[in-house]
GROMACS .gro file of C-alpha atoms in nm:
model
  450
    1MET     CA    1  17.384   5.393  -8.666
    2ILE     CA    2  17.326   5.684  -8.903
    3PHE     CA    3  17.017   5.620  -9.111
    4LYS     CA    4  16.911   5.725  -9.453
    5ARG     CA    5  16.670   6.004  -9.379
    6VAL     CA    6  16.464   6.243  -9.591
    7TRP     CA    7  16.272   6.542  -9.467
    8ALA     CA    8  15.902   6.517  -9.522
    9THR     CA    9  15.922   6.884  -9.617
   10THR     CA   10  16.073   6.933  -9.960
   11SER     CA   11  16.119   7.305  -9.971
   12VAL     CA   12  16.093   7.612  -9.758
   13VAL     CA   13  16.074   7.963  -9.893
   14ALA     CA   14  16.199   8.236  -9.663
   15LEU     CA   15  15.949   8.507  -9.571
   16THR     CA   16  16.190   8.791  -9.516
   17GLY     CA   17  16.219   9.162  -9.566
   18ALA     CA   18  15.910   9.335  -9.432
   19VAL     CA   19  15.830   9.093  -9.152
   20LEU     CA   20  16.024   9.106  -8.828
   21LEU     CA   21  16.044   8.831  -8.569
   22THR     CA   22  15.958   9.041  -8.267
   23SER     CA   23  15.802   9.382  -8.320
   24ALA     CA   24  15.645   9.428  -8.661
   25PRO     CA   25  15.412   9.678  -8.826
   26ASN     CA   26  15.049   9.570  -8.837
   27ALA     CA   27  15.064   9.535  -9.214
   28SER     CA   28  15.349   9.287  -9.191
   29ALA     CA   29  15.191   9.088  -8.910
   30ASP     CA   30  14.862   9.063  -9.097
   31TYR     CA   31  15.058   8.973  -9.406
   32ILE     CA   32  15.177   8.652  -9.235
   33ARG     CA   33  14.832   8.566  -9.104
   34ASP     CA   34  14.676   8.650  -9.438
   35LYS     CA   35  14.891   8.390  -9.611
   36GLN     CA   36  14.759   8.105  -9.396
   37TRP     CA   37  14.504   7.969  -9.643
   38VAL     CA   38  14.431   7.666  -9.425
   39ILE     CA   39  14.257   7.890  -9.170
   40ASP     CA   40  13.980   7.955  -9.420
   41VAL     CA   41  13.956   7.606  -9.561
   42ILE     CA   42  13.928   7.427  -9.227
   43ASN     CA   43  13.752   7.717  -9.053
   44PHE     CA   44  13.961   7.730  -8.739
   45LYS     CA   45  13.711   7.941  -8.546
   46LYS     CA   46  13.439   7.680  -8.590
   47VAL     CA   47  13.676   7.403  -8.486
   48TRP     CA   48  13.783   7.598  -8.176
   49SER     CA   49  13.422   7.617  -8.060
   50GLU     CA   50  13.454   7.243  -7.995
   51SER     CA   51  13.819   7.199  -7.893
   52GLN     CA   52  14.150   7.383  -7.890
   53GLY     CA   53  14.368   7.093  -7.780
   54GLN     CA   54  14.368   7.191  -7.414
   55GLY     CA   55  14.538   6.947  -7.180
   56VAL     CA   56  14.703   6.750  -7.462
   57THR     CA   57  15.078   6.710  -7.519
   58VAL     CA   58  15.215   6.663  -7.870
   59ALA     CA   59  15.574   6.542  -7.896
   60VAL     CA   60  15.758   6.682  -8.198
   61VAL     CA   61  16.053   6.453  -8.274
   62ASP     CA   62  16.261   6.674  -8.498
   63THR     CA   63  16.539   6.935  -8.493
   64GLY     CA   64  16.420   7.089  -8.169
   65VAL     CA   65  16.157   7.356  -8.110
   66ASP     CA   66  16.243   7.720  -8.039
   67GLY     CA   67  16.010   7.808  -7.754
   68SER     CA   68  16.125   8.169  -7.762
   69HIS     CA   69  15.962   8.231  -8.099
   70PRO     CA   70  15.683   8.487  -8.041
   71ASP     CA   71  15.419   8.252  -8.175
   72LEU     CA   72  15.523   7.969  -7.941
   73VAL     CA   73  15.598   8.147  -7.613
   74GLY     CA   74  15.441   7.947  -7.331
   75GLN     CA   75  15.356   7.654  -7.560
   76VAL     CA   76  15.679   7.455  -7.545
   77LEU     CA   77  15.777   7.224  -7.259
   78LYS     CA   78  16.137   7.153  -7.160
   79GLY     CA   79  16.174   6.836  -7.365
   80LYS     CA   80  16.497   6.652  -7.430
   81ASN     CA   81  16.793   6.659  -7.665
   82VAL     CA   82  16.881   6.300  -7.754
   83THR     CA   83  17.166   6.387  -7.992
   84GLY     CA   84  17.427   6.424  -7.717
   85ASN     CA   85  17.562   6.752  -7.855
   86GLY     CA   86  17.506   6.945  -7.534
   87GLU     CA   87  17.233   7.172  -7.668
   88GLU     CA   88  16.884   7.211  -7.525
   89ALA     CA   89  16.572   7.067  -7.686
   90GLN     CA   90  16.464   7.423  -7.763
   91ASP     CA   91  16.775   7.495  -7.968
   92ASP     CA   92  16.667   7.476  -8.331
   93THR     CA   93  16.912   7.618  -8.582
   94ASP     CA   94  16.748   7.432  -8.870
   95GLY     CA   95  16.393   7.556  -8.808
   96HIS     CA   96  16.208   7.245  -8.923
   97GLY     CA   97  16.090   7.132  -8.580
   98THR     CA   98  15.979   7.482  -8.485
   99GLY     CA   99  15.777   7.500  -8.805
  100MET     CA  100  15.595   7.176  -8.725
  101ALA     CA  101  15.525   7.295  -8.371
  102SER     CA  102  15.378   7.622  -8.497
  103ILE     CA  103  15.140   7.441  -8.732
  104ILE     CA  104  15.023   7.229  -8.441
  105ALA     CA  105  15.010   7.471  -8.149
  106GLY     CA  106  15.118   7.818  -8.261
  107GLN     CA  107  14.912   8.087  -8.092
  108GLY     CA  108  15.034   8.393  -8.274
  109HIS     CA  109  15.132   8.706  -8.088
  110GLY     CA  110  15.039   9.071  -8.051
  111VAL     CA  111  14.697   9.221  -7.981
  112ASN     CA  112  14.441   8.941  -7.958
  113ASN     CA  113  14.712   8.709  -8.089
  114SER     CA  114  14.627   8.841  -8.435
  115SER     CA  115  14.985   8.843  -8.566
  116GLY     CA  116  15.205   8.559  -8.683
  117VAL     CA  117  15.126   8.189  -8.718
  118ILE     CA  118  14.823   8.034  -8.553
  119GLY     CA  119  14.811   7.658  -8.512
  120LEU     CA  120  14.510   7.430  -8.541
  121ALA     CA  121  14.536   7.324  -8.175
  122PRO     CA  122  14.660   7.646  -8.007
  123ARG     CA  123  14.609   7.525  -7.651
  124ALA     CA  124  14.799   7.200  -7.689
  125LYS     CA  125  15.150   7.183  -7.544
  126ILE     CA  126  15.456   7.088  -7.746
  127LEU     CA  127  15.714   6.846  -7.605
  128PRO     CA  128  16.029   6.904  -7.813
  129ILE     CA  129  16.252   6.607  -7.884
  130LYS     CA  130  16.570   6.728  -8.050
  131ALA     CA  131  16.675   6.424  -8.252
  132ALA     CA  132  16.877   6.589  -8.525
  133ASN     CA  133  17.136   6.860  -8.584
  134VAL     CA  134  17.013   6.997  -8.913
  135ASP     CA  135  17.029   6.666  -9.102
  136ASP     CA  136  17.223   6.427  -8.879
  137PHE     CA  137  16.973   6.183  -8.732
  138ASN     CA  138  17.073   5.869  -8.547
  139ASP     CA  139  16.842   5.569  -8.540
  140ASP     CA  140  16.900   5.479  -8.177
  141GLN     CA  141  16.873   5.841  -8.067
  142TRP     CA  142  16.537   5.927  -8.217
  143ALA     CA  143  16.401   5.595  -8.093
  144ASN     CA  144  16.513   5.693  -7.743
  145GLY     CA  145  16.343   6.027  -7.798
  146ILE     CA  146  16.012   5.857  -7.868
  147ARG     CA  147  16.045   5.645  -7.553
  148TYR     CA  148  16.122   5.957  -7.351
  149ALA     CA  149  15.818   6.133  -7.494
  150VAL     CA  150  15.594   5.839  -7.406
  151ASP     CA  151  15.730   5.826  -7.051
  152GLN     CA  152  15.656   6.198  -7.019
  153GLY     CA  153  15.293   6.134  -7.109
  154ALA     CA  154  15.284   6.250  -7.471
  155ASP     CA  155  14.939   6.192  -7.621
  156VAL     CA  156  15.042   6.239  -7.986
  157ILE     CA  157  15.384   6.190  -8.149
  158ASN     CA  158  15.464   6.381  -8.468
  159LEU     CA  159  15.729   6.229  -8.698
  160SER     CA  160  15.783   6.458  -8.996
  161PHE     CA  161  16.070   6.263  -9.148
  162THR     CA  162  16.135   5.931  -9.322
  163ASP     CA  163  16.384   5.660  -9.229
  164SER     CA  164  16.466   5.380  -9.467
  165LEU     CA  165  16.610   5.176  -9.181
  166ALA     CA  166  16.306   5.194  -8.953
  167SER     CA  167  16.173   4.861  -9.074
  168PRO     CA  168  15.998   4.612  -8.842
  169GLY     CA  169  16.239   4.498  -8.574
  170SER     CA  170  16.453   4.814  -8.586
  171GLU     CA  171  16.502   5.035  -8.280
  172GLY     CA  172  16.276   5.296  -8.434
  173ALA     CA  173  16.001   5.042  -8.500
  174LYS     CA  174  16.030   4.907  -8.147
  175ALA     CA  175  16.003   5.258  -8.004
  176ILE     CA  176  15.691   5.326  -8.209
  177GLU     CA  177  15.542   4.998  -8.089
  178TYR     CA  178  15.623   5.108  -7.734
  179ALA     CA  179  15.437   5.433  -7.796
  180GLN     CA  180  15.135   5.250  -7.931
  181GLN     CA  181  15.133   5.013  -7.635
  182HIS     CA  182  15.121   5.319  -7.410
  183ASP     CA  183  14.827   5.474  -7.591
  184ALA     CA  184  15.001   5.741  -7.799
  185VAL     CA  185  14.882   5.835  -8.148
  186VAL     CA  186  15.182   5.816  -8.383
  187VAL     CA  187  15.165   6.025  -8.703
  188ALA     CA  188  15.423   6.022  -8.985
  189GLY     CA  189  15.460   6.165  -9.337
  190THR     CA  190  15.446   5.953  -9.650
  191GLY     CA  191  15.743   6.128  -9.815
  192ASN     CA  192  15.788   6.363 -10.108
  193ASP     CA  193  15.905   6.164 -10.407
  194GLY     CA  194  15.576   6.117 -10.594
  195ILE     CA  195  15.630   5.742 -10.610
  196ASP     CA  196  15.417   5.436 -10.545
  197GLU     CA  197  15.593   5.344 -10.224
  198LEU     CA  198  15.556   5.449  -9.863
  199PRO     CA  199  15.867   5.492  -9.650
  200TYR     CA  200  15.929   5.398  -9.291
  201PRO     CA  201  15.814   5.487  -9.033
  202ALA     CA  202  15.488   5.582  -9.207
  203LYS     CA  203  15.419   5.229  -9.327
  204LEU     CA  204  15.474   5.061  -8.992
  205PRO     CA  205  15.159   4.898  -8.847
  206GLY     CA  206  14.929   5.135  -8.664
  207VAL     CA  207  15.107   5.456  -8.774
  208VAL     CA  208  14.886   5.726  -8.926
  209ALA     CA  209  15.053   5.777  -9.266
  210VAL     CA  210  14.980   6.124  -9.404
  211GLY     CA  211  14.996   6.252  -9.761
  212ALA     CA  212  14.970   6.615  -9.871
  213VAL     CA  213  14.709   6.807 -10.069
  214ASP     CA  214  14.741   7.149 -10.230
  215GLU     CA  215  14.517   7.457 -10.211
  216SER     CA  216  14.263   7.294 -10.443
  217LEU     CA  217  14.262   6.988 -10.215
  218ASP     CA  218  14.409   6.770 -10.489
  219VAL     CA  219  14.684   6.530 -10.386
  220TRP     CA  220  15.017   6.709 -10.426
  221ASP     CA  221  15.213   6.563 -10.717
  222ASN     CA  222  15.517   6.479 -10.503
  223SER     CA  223  15.325   6.312 -10.223
  224ASN     CA  224  15.410   5.941 -10.211
  225TYR     CA  225  15.115   5.709 -10.259
  226GLY     CA  226  15.031   5.341 -10.250
  227ASP     CA  227  14.923   5.082 -10.000
  228GLY     CA  228  14.927   5.220  -9.647
  229VAL     CA  229  14.823   5.585  -9.693
  230THR     CA  230  14.587   5.669  -9.408
  231LEU     CA  231  14.484   6.032  -9.455
  232VAL     CA  232  14.569   6.347  -9.647
  233ALA     CA  233  14.591   6.704  -9.518
  234PRO     CA  234  14.704   7.048  -9.639
  235GLY     CA  235  15.076   7.050  -9.715
  236VAL     CA  236  15.144   7.306  -9.989
  237ASN     CA  237  15.242   7.670  -9.929
  238ILE     CA  238  15.211   7.641  -9.553
  239VAL     CA  239  15.331   7.941  -9.353
  240GLU     CA  240  15.525   7.835  -9.045
  241ALA     CA  241  15.752   7.974  -8.776
  242ASP     CA  242  16.120   7.937  -8.867
  243PRO     CA  243  16.399   8.069  -8.643
  244SER     CA  244  16.657   7.992  -8.911
  245GLN     CA  245  16.522   8.279  -9.118
  246SER     CA  246  16.585   8.644  -9.038
  247SER     CA  247  16.212   8.714  -9.054
  248GLY     CA  248  16.123   8.427  -8.821
  249TYR     CA  249  15.892   8.273  -9.084
  250SER     CA  250  15.903   8.057  -9.393
  251ASN     CA  251  15.668   7.897  -9.642
  252GLY     CA  252  15.692   7.517  -9.650
  253THR     CA  253  15.565   7.246  -9.882
  254GLY     CA  254  15.568   6.876  -9.811
  255THR     CA  255  15.411   6.590  -9.621
  256SER     CA  256  15.583   6.721  -9.306
  257ASP     CA  257  15.333   7.003  -9.290
  258ALA     CA  258  15.040   6.773  -9.363
  259THR     CA  259  15.158   6.543  -9.084
  260ALA     CA  260  15.155   6.833  -8.839
  261TYR     CA  261  14.793   6.916  -8.928
  262VAL     CA  262  14.688   6.558  -8.862
  263SER     CA  263  14.875   6.557  -8.532
  264ALA     CA  264  14.693   6.877  -8.439
  265THR     CA  265  14.358   6.721  -8.528
  266ALA     CA  266  14.441   6.419  -8.312
  267ALA     CA  267  14.519   6.661  -8.027
  268LEU     CA  268  14.181   6.829  -8.072
  269ILE     CA  269  14.005   6.494  -8.050
  270ARG     CA  270  14.202   6.382  -7.746
  271ALA     CA  271  14.113   6.706  -7.569
  272LYS     CA  272  13.739   6.667  -7.629
  273TYR     CA  273  13.725   6.289  -7.587
  274PRO     CA  274  13.985   6.204  -7.320
  275ASP     CA  275  13.829   5.862  -7.265
  276LEU     CA  276  13.912   5.742  -7.618
  277THR     CA  277  14.212   5.518  -7.677
  278ALA     CA  278  14.469   5.614  -7.938
  279GLY     CA  279  14.312   5.361  -8.173
  280GLN     CA  280  13.969   5.510  -8.120
  281VAL     CA  281  14.108   5.858  -8.189
  282ILE     CA  282  14.243   5.725  -8.519
  283ASN     CA  283  13.903   5.567  -8.585
  284ARG     CA  284  13.740   5.908  -8.544
  285LEU     CA  285  13.997   6.067  -8.774
  286ILE     CA  286  13.929   5.808  -9.041
  287LYS     CA  287  13.551   5.796  -9.017
  288SER     CA  288  13.515   6.174  -9.034
  289ALA     CA  289  13.740   6.209  -9.340
  290THR     CA  290  13.600   6.275  -9.686
  291PHE     CA  291  13.685   6.215 -10.049
  292LEU     CA  292  13.478   6.517 -10.152
  293ASP     CA  293  13.391   6.439 -10.516
  294ARG     CA  294  13.699   6.230 -10.588
  295LYS     CA  295  13.614   5.895 -10.741
  296VAL     CA  296  13.760   5.589 -10.571
  297LYS     CA  297  13.672   5.223 -10.607
  298ARG     CA  298  13.856   5.083 -10.308
  299VAL     CA  299  13.908   5.211  -9.957
  300PRO     CA  300  14.169   5.299  -9.849
  301ASP     CA  301  14.257   5.472 -10.174
  302GLU     CA  302  14.622   5.462 -10.283
  303GLU     CA  303  14.644   5.843 -10.285
  304TYR     CA  304  14.380   5.972 -10.043
  305GLY     CA  305  14.382   5.681  -9.801
  306TYR     CA  306  14.057   5.714  -9.607
  307GLY     CA  307  14.024   6.074  -9.721
  308LEU     CA  308  14.092   6.436  -9.637
  309ILE     CA  309  14.083   6.533  -9.270
  310ARG     CA  310  13.779   6.723  -9.146
  311PRO     CA  311  13.864   6.847  -8.795
  312TYR     CA  312  13.521   6.986  -8.714
  313SER     CA  313  13.348   6.668  -8.827
  314ALA     CA  314  13.601   6.464  -8.631
  315LEU     CA  315  13.489   6.651  -8.322
  316THR     CA  316  13.114   6.652  -8.380
  317MET     CA  317  13.006   6.346  -8.579
  318ASP     CA  318  12.822   6.064  -8.405
  319ILE     CA  319  13.090   5.798  -8.437
  320PRO     CA  320  13.090   5.481  -8.224
  321LYS     CA  321  13.411   5.431  -8.030
  322GLY     CA  322  13.489   5.103  -8.202
  323PRO     CA  323  13.754   4.854  -8.085
  324LYS     CA  324  14.026   4.988  -7.856
  325GLN     CA  325  14.300   4.895  -8.103
  326GLY     CA  326  14.140   5.102  -8.380
  327PRO     CA  327  14.103   5.036  -8.754
  328LEU     CA  328  14.472   5.048  -8.843
  329ALA     CA  329  14.556   4.765  -8.608
  330GLN     CA  330  14.277   4.564  -8.770
  331SER     CA  331  14.392   4.656  -9.120
  332SER     CA  332  14.745   4.535  -9.048
  333GLN     CA  333  14.599   4.187  -8.996
  334SER     CA  334  14.354   4.182  -9.284
  335SER     CA  335  14.355   4.477  -9.520
  336SER     CA  336  14.099   4.330  -9.756
  337ALA     CA  337  13.850   4.244  -9.483
  338ASN     CA  338  13.874   4.579  -9.313
  339SER     CA  339  13.866   4.788  -9.630
  340GLY     CA  340  13.497   4.703  -9.633
  341THR     CA  341  13.442   4.786  -9.265
  342ALA     CA  342  13.668   5.084  -9.215
  343SER     CA  343  13.390   5.339  -9.218
  344ARG     CA  344  13.304   5.368  -9.585
  345ASP     CA  345  12.960   5.345  -9.745
  346ASP     CA  346  12.907   5.102 -10.032
  347ASP     CA  347  12.851   5.381 -10.283
  348ASN     CA  348  13.196   5.520 -10.207
  349THR     CA  349  13.373   5.186 -10.231
  350ASN     CA  350  13.215   5.115 -10.569
  351GLN     CA  351  13.315   5.443 -10.732
  352ALA     CA  352  13.571   5.443 -11.014
  353LYS     CA  353  13.925   5.527 -10.902
  354LYS     CA  354  14.153   5.752 -11.099
  355LYS     CA  355  14.505   5.657 -11.195
  356LYS     CA  356  14.804   5.837 -11.055
  357SER     CA  357  14.924   6.117 -11.277
  358SER     CA  358  14.867   6.482 -11.205
  359SER     CA  359  14.609   6.679 -11.013
  360GLY     CA  360  14.445   6.764 -11.344
  361ASN     CA  361  14.305   6.412 -11.360
  362ILE     CA  362  14.121   6.451 -11.031
  363PHE     CA  363  13.769   6.592 -11.043
  364LEU     CA  364  13.794   6.942 -10.900
  365ILE     CA  365  13.567   7.095 -10.643
  366ALA     CA  366  13.346   7.365 -10.787
  367GLY     CA  367  13.487   7.702 -10.713
  368VAL     CA  368  13.828   7.573 -10.605
  369ALA     CA  369  13.993   7.490 -10.938
  370GLY     CA  370  14.291   7.709 -11.008
  371ALA     CA  371  14.302   7.858 -10.659
  372VAL     CA  372  14.637   8.019 -10.583
  373VAL     CA  373  14.701   8.151 -10.235
  374VAL     CA  374  14.992   8.385 -10.287
  375ALA     CA  375  14.915   8.557 -10.614
  376ALA     CA  376  15.067   8.886 -10.504
  377VAL     CA  377  15.390   8.745 -10.368
  378LEU     CA  378  15.695   8.622 -10.562
  379PHE     CA  379  15.886   8.348 -10.387
  380ALA     CA  380  16.250   8.371 -10.482
  381VAL     CA  381  16.426   8.127 -10.256
  382ILE     CA  382  16.390   7.753 -10.214
  383ARG     CA  383  16.547   7.571  -9.920
  384SER     CA  384  16.556   7.199  -9.972
  385ARG     CA  385  16.519   6.968  -9.677
  386ARG     CA  386  16.550   6.645  -9.866
  387ASN     CA  387  16.905   6.558  -9.767
  388GLY     CA  388  17.004   6.191  -9.754
  389ARG     CA  389  17.214   6.030  -9.488
  390GLY     CA  390  17.417   5.713  -9.461
  391GLY     CA  391  17.553   5.620  -9.802
  392GLY     CA  392  17.400   5.889 -10.018
  393PRO     CA  393  17.065   6.053 -10.076
  394GLY     CA  394  16.752   5.870  -9.977
  395PRO     CA  395  16.463   5.817 -10.218
  396GLY     CA  396  16.419   6.143 -10.397
  397GLY     CA  397  16.692   6.286 -10.181
  398GLY     CA  398  16.982   6.510 -10.259
  399THR     CA  399  17.021   6.875 -10.182
  400SER     CA  400  16.879   7.168 -10.372
  401PRO     CA  401  17.060   7.500 -10.360
  402GLN     CA  402  16.989   7.685 -10.038
  403GLY     CA  403  16.875   8.038 -10.093
  404THR     CA  404  16.949   8.352  -9.901
  405GLY     CA  405  16.719   8.603 -10.066
  406ASN     CA  406  16.431   8.802  -9.923
  407LEU     CA  407  16.063   8.796  -9.996
  408PRO     CA  408  15.950   9.123 -10.153
  409GLN     CA  409  15.760   9.377  -9.946
  410PRO     CA  410  15.379   9.343  -9.952
  411PRO     CA  411  15.248   9.524 -10.260
  412ALA     CA  412  15.134   9.883 -10.241
  413GLY     CA  413  14.776   9.912 -10.130
  414TYR     CA  414  14.790   9.573  -9.960
  415GLN     CA  415  14.477   9.524  -9.750
  416GLN     CA  416  14.497   9.325  -9.430
  417TYR     CA  417  14.222   9.105  -9.298
  418PRO     CA  418  14.031   9.267  -9.009
  419HIS     CA  419  14.136   9.051  -8.713
  420ALA     CA  420  13.930   9.032  -8.398
  421ALA     CA  421  13.929   8.809  -8.095
  422ALA     CA  422  13.704   8.504  -8.113
  423PRO     CA  423  13.435   8.510  -7.843
  424ASN     CA  424  13.562   8.378  -7.506
  425GLN     CA  425  13.869   8.224  -7.666
  426GLY     CA  426  14.135   8.493  -7.683
  427TYR     CA  427  14.224   8.387  -8.037
  428PRO     CA  428  14.169   8.588  -8.353
  429THR     CA  429  13.866   8.541  -8.568
  430PRO     CA  430  13.984   8.379  -8.893
  431PRO     CA  431  13.942   8.589  -9.205
  432GLY     CA  432  13.623   8.553  -9.403
  433GLN     CA  433  13.612   8.326  -9.705
  434SER     CA  434  13.791   8.495  -9.991
  435PRO     CA  435  13.708   8.451 -10.361
  436GLN     CA  436  14.042   8.275 -10.401
  437HIS     CA  437  13.965   8.015 -10.139
  438PRO     CA  438  13.595   7.928 -10.112
  439ASN     CA  439  13.561   7.674  -9.834
  440PRO     CA  440  13.511   7.330  -9.990
  441TYR     CA  441  13.422   7.188  -9.650
  442ALA     CA  442  13.114   7.410  -9.652
  443GLN     CA  443  12.977   7.212  -9.946
  444GLN     CA  444  12.898   6.929  -9.702
  445PRO     CA  445  13.007   6.635  -9.914
  446PRO     CA  446  12.884   6.294  -9.805
  447HIS     CA  447  13.078   6.177  -9.505
  448GLN     CA  448  13.253   5.848  -9.519
  449GLY     CA  449  13.044   5.627  -9.295
  450GLN     CA  450  12.944   5.637  -8.931
   0.00000   0.00000   0.00000
């Protein structure tokens, strides 16, 4: 059965022109790395001192993953194509799956891996599950893909799409339940329509439902909200590998990208704490999250869920393991009871909560308001990935014009970040904090419970 499906990435802007997929001038390579604002905000180097995702497999159920992309060479396992079209799991003409994989486990390329896209968990392995040919998903097929991934030992399963037919009792829901029974962390995007409704599979019990925040760490206006949001993560202006573009790169925005960052964080936790169950990994994700200075009166909040991910805190905080099933399994039985026990201090749960409107109504972090990551670059082309299937566009669906233009060359006098290898890691040292993106994590906001 063909389902109504919407990408959890709304738009992708091609990064073309100066940047080449294989051999590129240093300026161009640094230009790609320079645009990765999340490196500064999360402080990848600090996170990598605790974990790089080693020994963990993340299944990316998507359009396939191009393992020949320079930033993913050696990172992608064989995987499986469940579409029946005769292609390999590493055939990705759409580029969406490759983009998600690069956010999770990209390791860059070139000297000291200082060029291209670097992922948050660069030593995790990607298991590609090709479940779509551009936009043709099949409910039974992607469900079979999840089961295959579980049987191959996947520790984390990334679902950067929505499916209006994946309700309880569907093949997709049964496959996700199978994954949870076999101790896999399942992560899905909340969708990109800016409405008070979560889609499937994100709102299925036990699934980590992820919304997106922008460069100021405000909830992105088009991120769906409401009951069931678990966490938020960066999802605006995210540079990712993209074999569908002549440059090999694109700039994506949507809850797809945020989902990939949460999957990467789960991989980091599983690498450092291999004895934790999937539920206990989710517990650590939730209890290390933060609302920064956002005012909420009930936890989980309808927009932020349990808060913004903090990968380093997730790896280092003193957090009891908790029940094997984790907080989401408990919440599915009694949301009101567990909202008071799901790792939030009383002062946080009693704070006033803002109404949904625009990011301007959220209290901004000092020094972050108005931050714009690509001030010198004009994006000319928008590629929509919000196509609907099965009877018309899904919620917020439809197709925007697909562009073919090129990104302008880096401006004259463009200064690259000085990249260097991180000690004993073989990965580049992230750029220093720039005036555009002071690190809000460094402000050490109160954590959300122990």
